[in-house]
PDB file of C-alpha atoms in Angstrom:
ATOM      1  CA  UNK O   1     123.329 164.948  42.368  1.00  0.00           C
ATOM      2  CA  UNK O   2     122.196 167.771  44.502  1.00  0.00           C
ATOM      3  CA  UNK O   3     124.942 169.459  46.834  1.00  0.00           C
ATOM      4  CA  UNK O   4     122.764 168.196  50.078  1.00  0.00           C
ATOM      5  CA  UNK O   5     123.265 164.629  48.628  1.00  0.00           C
ATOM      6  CA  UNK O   6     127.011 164.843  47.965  1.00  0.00           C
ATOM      7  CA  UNK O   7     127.163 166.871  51.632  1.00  0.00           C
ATOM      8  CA  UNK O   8     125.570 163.841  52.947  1.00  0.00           C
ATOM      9  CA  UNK O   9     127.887 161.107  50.670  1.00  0.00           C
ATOM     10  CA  UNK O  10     130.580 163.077  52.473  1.00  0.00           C
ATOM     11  CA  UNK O  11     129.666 162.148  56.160  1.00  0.00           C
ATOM     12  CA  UNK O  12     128.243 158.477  55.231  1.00  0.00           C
ATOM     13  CA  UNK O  13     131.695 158.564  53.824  1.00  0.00           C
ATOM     14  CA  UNK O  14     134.287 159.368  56.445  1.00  0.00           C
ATOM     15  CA  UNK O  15     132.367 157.852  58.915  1.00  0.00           C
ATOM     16  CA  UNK O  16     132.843 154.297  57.189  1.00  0.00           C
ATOM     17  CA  UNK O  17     136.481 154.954  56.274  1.00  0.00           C
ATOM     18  CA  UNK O  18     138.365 157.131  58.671  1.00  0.00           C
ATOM     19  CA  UNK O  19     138.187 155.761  62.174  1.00  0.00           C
ATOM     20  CA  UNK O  20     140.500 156.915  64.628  1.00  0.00           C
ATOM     21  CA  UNK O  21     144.519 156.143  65.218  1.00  0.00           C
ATOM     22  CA  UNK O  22     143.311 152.993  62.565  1.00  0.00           C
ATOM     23  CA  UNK O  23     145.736 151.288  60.140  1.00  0.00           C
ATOM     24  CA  UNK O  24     146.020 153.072  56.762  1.00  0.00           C
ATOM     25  CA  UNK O  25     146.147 149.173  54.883  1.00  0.00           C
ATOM     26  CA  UNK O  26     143.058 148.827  56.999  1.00  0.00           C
ATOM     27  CA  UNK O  27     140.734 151.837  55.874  1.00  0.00           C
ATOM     28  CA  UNK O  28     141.674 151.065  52.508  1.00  0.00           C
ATOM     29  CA  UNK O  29     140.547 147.321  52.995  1.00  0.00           C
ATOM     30  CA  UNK O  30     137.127 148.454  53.591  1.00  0.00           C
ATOM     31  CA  UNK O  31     136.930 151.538  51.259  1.00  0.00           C
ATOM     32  CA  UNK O  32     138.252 148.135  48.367  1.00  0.00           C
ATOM     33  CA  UNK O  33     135.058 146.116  49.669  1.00  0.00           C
ATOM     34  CA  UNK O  34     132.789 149.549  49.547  1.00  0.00           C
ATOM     35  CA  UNK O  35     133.716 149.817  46.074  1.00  0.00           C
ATOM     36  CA  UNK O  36     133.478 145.810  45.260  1.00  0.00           C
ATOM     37  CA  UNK O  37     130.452 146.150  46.534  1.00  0.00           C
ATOM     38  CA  UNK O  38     128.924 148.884  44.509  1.00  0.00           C
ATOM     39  CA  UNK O  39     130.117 147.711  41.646  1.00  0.00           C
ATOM     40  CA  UNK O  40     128.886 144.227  42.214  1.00  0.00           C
ATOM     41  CA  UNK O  41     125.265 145.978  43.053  1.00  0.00           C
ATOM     42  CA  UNK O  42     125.695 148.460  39.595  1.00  0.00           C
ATOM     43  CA  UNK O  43     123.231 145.990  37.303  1.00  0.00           C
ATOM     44  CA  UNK O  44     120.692 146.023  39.774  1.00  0.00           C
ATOM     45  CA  UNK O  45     120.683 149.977  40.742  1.00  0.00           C
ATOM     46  CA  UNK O  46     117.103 150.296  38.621  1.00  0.00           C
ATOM     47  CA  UNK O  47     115.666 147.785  41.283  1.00  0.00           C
ATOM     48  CA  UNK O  48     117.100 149.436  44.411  1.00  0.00           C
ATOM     49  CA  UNK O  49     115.770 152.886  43.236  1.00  0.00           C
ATOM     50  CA  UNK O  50     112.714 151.365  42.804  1.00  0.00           C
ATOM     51  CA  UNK O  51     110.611 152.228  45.725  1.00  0.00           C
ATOM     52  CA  UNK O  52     108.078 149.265  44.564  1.00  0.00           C
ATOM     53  CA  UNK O  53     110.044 146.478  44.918  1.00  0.00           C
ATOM     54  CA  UNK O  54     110.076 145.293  48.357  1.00  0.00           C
ATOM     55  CA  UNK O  55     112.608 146.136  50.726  1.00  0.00           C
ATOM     56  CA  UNK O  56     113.499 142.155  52.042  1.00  0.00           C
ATOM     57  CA  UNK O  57     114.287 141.972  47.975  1.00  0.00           C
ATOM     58  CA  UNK O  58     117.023 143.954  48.312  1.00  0.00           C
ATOM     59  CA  UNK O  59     118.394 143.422  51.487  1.00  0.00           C
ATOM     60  CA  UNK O  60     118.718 139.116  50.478  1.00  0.00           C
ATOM     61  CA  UNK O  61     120.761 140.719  47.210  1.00  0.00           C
ATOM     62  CA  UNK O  62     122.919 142.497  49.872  1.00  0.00           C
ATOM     63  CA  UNK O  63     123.387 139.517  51.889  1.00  0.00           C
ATOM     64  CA  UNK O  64     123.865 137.403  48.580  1.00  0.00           C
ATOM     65  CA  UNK O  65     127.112 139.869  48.485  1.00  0.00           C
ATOM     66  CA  UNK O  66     128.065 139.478  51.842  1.00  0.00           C
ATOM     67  CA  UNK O  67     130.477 136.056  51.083  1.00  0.00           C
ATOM     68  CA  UNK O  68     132.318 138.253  48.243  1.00  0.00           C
ATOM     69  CA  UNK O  69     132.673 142.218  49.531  1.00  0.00           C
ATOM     70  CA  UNK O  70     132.417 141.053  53.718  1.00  0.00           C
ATOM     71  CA  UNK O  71     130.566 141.975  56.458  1.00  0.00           C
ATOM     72  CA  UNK O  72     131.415 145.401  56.677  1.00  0.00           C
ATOM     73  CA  UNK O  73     130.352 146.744  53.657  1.00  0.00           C
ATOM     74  CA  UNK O  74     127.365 144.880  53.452  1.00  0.00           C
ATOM     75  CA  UNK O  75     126.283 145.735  57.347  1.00  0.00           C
ATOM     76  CA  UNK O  76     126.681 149.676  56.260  1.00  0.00           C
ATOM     77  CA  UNK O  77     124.831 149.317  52.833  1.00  0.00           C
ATOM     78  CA  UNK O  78     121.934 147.612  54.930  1.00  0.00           C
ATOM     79  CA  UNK O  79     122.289 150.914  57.094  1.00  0.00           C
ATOM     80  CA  UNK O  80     122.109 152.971  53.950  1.00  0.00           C
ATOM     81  CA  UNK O  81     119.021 150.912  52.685  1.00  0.00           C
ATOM     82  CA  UNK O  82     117.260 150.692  56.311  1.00  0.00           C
ATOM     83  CA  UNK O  83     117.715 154.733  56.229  1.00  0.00           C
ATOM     84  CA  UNK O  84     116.393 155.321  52.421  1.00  0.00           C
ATOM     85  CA  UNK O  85     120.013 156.653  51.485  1.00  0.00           C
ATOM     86  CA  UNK O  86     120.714 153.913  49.444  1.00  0.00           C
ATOM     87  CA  UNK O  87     120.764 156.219  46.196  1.00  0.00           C
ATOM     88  CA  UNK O  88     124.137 157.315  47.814  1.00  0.00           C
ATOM     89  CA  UNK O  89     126.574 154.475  47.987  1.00  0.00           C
ATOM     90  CA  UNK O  90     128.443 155.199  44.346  1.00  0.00           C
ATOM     91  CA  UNK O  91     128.908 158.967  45.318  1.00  0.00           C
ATOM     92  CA  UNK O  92     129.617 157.601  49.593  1.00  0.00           C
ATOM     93  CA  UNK O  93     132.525 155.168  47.557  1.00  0.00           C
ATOM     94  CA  UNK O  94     134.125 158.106  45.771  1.00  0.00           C
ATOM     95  CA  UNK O  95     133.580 160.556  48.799  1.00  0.00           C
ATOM     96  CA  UNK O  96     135.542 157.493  51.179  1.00  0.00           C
ATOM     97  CA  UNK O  97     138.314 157.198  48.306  1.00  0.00           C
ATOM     98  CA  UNK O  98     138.585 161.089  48.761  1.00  0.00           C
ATOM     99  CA  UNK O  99     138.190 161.439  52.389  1.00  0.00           C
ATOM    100  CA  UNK O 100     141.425 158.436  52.588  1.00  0.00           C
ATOM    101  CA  UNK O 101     143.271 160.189  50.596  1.00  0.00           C
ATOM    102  CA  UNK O 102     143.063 163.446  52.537  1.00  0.00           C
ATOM    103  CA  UNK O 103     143.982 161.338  55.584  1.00  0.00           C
ATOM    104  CA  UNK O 104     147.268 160.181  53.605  1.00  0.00           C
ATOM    105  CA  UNK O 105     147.693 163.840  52.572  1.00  0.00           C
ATOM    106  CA  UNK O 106     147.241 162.958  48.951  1.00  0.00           C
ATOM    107  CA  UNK O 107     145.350 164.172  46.295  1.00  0.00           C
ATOM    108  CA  UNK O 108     143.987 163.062  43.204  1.00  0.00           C
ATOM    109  CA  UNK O 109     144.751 165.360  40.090  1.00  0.00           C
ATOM    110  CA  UNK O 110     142.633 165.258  36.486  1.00  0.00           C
ATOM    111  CA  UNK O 111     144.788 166.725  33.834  1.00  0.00           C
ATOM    112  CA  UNK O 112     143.336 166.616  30.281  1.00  0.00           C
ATOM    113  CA  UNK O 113     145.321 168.624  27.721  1.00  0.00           C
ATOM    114  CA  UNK O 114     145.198 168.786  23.442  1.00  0.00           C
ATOM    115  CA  UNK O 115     148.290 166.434  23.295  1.00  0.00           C
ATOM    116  CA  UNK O 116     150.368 164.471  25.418  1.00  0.00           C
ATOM    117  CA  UNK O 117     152.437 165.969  27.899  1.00  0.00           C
ATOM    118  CA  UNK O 118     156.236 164.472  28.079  1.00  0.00           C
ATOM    119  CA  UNK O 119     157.754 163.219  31.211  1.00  0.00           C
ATOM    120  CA  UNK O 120     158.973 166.912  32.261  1.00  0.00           C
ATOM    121  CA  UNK O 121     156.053 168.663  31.621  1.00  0.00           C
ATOM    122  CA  UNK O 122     154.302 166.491  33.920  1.00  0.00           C
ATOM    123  CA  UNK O 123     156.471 166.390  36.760  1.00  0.00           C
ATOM    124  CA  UNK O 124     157.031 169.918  36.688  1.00  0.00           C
ATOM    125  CA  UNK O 125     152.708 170.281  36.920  1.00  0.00           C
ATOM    126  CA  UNK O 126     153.047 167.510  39.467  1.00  0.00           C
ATOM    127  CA  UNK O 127     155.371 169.533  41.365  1.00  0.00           C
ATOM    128  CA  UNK O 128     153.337 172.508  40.924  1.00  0.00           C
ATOM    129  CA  UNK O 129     150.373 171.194  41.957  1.00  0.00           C
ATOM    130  CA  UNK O 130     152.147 169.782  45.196  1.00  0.00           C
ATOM    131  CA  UNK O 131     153.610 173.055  45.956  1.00  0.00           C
ATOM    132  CA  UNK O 132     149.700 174.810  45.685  1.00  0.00           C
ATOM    133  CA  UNK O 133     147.936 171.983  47.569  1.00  0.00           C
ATOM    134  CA  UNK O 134     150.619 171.251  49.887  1.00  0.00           C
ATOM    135  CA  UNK O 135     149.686 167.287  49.061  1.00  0.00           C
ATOM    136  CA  UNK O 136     151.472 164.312  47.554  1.00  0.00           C
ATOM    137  CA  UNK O 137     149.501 164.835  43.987  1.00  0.00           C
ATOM    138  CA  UNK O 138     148.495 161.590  41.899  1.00  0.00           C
ATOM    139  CA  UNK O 139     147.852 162.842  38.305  1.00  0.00           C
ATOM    140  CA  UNK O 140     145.747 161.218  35.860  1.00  0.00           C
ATOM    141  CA  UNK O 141     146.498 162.568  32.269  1.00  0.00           C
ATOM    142  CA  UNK O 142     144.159 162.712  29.448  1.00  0.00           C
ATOM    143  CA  UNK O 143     144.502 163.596  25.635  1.00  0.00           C
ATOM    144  CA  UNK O 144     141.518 165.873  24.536  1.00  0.00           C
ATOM    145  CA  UNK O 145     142.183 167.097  20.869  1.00  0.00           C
ATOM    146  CA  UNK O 146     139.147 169.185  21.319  1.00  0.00           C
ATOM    147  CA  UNK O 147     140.765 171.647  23.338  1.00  0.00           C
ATOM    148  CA  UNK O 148     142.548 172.695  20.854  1.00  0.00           C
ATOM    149  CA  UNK O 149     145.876 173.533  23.306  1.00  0.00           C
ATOM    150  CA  UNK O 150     146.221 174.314  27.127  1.00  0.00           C
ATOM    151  CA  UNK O 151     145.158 172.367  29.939  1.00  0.00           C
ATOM    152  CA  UNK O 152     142.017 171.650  32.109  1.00  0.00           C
ATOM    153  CA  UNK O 153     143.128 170.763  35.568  1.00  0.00           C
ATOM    154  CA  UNK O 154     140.962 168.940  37.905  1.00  0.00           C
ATOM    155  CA  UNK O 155     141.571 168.451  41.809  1.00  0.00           C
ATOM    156  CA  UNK O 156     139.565 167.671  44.559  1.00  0.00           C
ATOM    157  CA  UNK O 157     136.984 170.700  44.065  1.00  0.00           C
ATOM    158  CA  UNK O 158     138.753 172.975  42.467  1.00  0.00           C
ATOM    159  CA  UNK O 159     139.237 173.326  38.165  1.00  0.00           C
ATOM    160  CA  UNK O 160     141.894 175.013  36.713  1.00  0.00           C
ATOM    161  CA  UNK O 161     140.471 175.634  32.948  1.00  0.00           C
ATOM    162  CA  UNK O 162     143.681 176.922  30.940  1.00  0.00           C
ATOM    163  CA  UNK O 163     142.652 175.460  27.605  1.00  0.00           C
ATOM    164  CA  UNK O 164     142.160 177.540  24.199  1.00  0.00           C
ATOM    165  CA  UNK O 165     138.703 176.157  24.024  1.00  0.00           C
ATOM    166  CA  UNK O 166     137.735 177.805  27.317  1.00  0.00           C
ATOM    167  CA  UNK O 167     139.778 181.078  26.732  1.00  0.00           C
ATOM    168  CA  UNK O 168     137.739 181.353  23.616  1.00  0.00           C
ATOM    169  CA  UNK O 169     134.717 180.246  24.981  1.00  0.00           C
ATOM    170  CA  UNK O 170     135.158 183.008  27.384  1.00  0.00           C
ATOM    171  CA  UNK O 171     135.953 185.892  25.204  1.00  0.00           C
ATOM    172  CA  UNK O 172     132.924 185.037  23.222  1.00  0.00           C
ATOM    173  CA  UNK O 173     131.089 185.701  26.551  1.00  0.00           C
ATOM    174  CA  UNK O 174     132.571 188.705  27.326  1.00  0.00           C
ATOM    175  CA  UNK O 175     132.287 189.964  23.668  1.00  0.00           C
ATOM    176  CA  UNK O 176     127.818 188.873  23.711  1.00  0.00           C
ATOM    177  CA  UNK O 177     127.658 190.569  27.039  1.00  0.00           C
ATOM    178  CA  UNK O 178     129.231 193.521  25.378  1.00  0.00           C
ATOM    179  CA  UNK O 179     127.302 193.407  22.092  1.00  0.00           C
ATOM    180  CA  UNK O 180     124.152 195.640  21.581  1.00  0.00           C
ATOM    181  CA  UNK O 181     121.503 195.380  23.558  1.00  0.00           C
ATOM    182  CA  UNK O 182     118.011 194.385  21.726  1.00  0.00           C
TER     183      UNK O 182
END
């Protein structure tokens, strides 16, 4: 996805969760029928990329939706398809998930690491990461045996590559750059 894209996802995105003074269980209601709703519409994302099939097509599969994901979301993805951004509501559904959990100063944390990490380990990362981000932190861990040992650390934009796969990966940069030059 280009940056302008996700730049866009990002406004489509806060604009359809985050509404002022609202109710937390509220935002979250409609950022749970966003993503019902993409989901639901994830078989048929060849035909609504298709600029051939007719538009009425896939605004009677949005309303067939309508009785399961509600008004709402259905009403903005008609927006979306009305304004040819359509191409955007999986990436708007992850930007909204984002942009709520911003609002609930929380942040959602990718840890992938060669082996498990015990109960400690974690919370003292967790705690880490909390202290750095100055955010309630919601880890997700992941075993990657190809990393060989280390961690890759994924929040919000930034990555935190601390693996022995990437250190190596980076000294055999350093050492080409270094090498003779043809």
């Amino acid at each position: 996805m280009k940056p302008a894209d996700r730049i866009l996802a990002r406004r489509y995105a806060r604009a359809y969760v985050l509404r002022g003074g609202e109710d937390p269980a509220r935002a979250q209601s409609r950022l749970d029928a966003l993503a019902a709703l993409s989901s639901a519409l994830s078989p048929l994302r060849e035909e609504f990329d298709n600029p051939a099939v007719p538009q009425e097509s896939k605004s009677a599969a949005l309303e067939a939706a309508r009785p399961a994901v509600g008004d709402e979301a259905v009403s903005f993805a008609l927006v979306l398809l009305e304004a040819k951004r359509f191409g955007l509501l999986q990436e708007i559904a992850v930007q909204a998930a984002e942009a709520l959990d911003a609002a609930r100063n929380r942040i959602r944390v990718e840890v992938e690491s060669a082996r498990a990490l015990d109960k400690a380990q974690a919370a003292e990362l967790e705690r880490a990461m909390s202290a750095r981000t100055g955010m309630e932190v919601l880890a997700s861990y992941t075993v990657r045996p190809e990393l060989l040992g280390g961690l890759r650390i994924k929040a919000g934009d930034l990555l935190v590559e601390n693996s022995v796969r990437g250190r190596l990966k980076r000294l055999k940069d350093t050492l080409r750059e270094a090498g003779p030059k043809p």
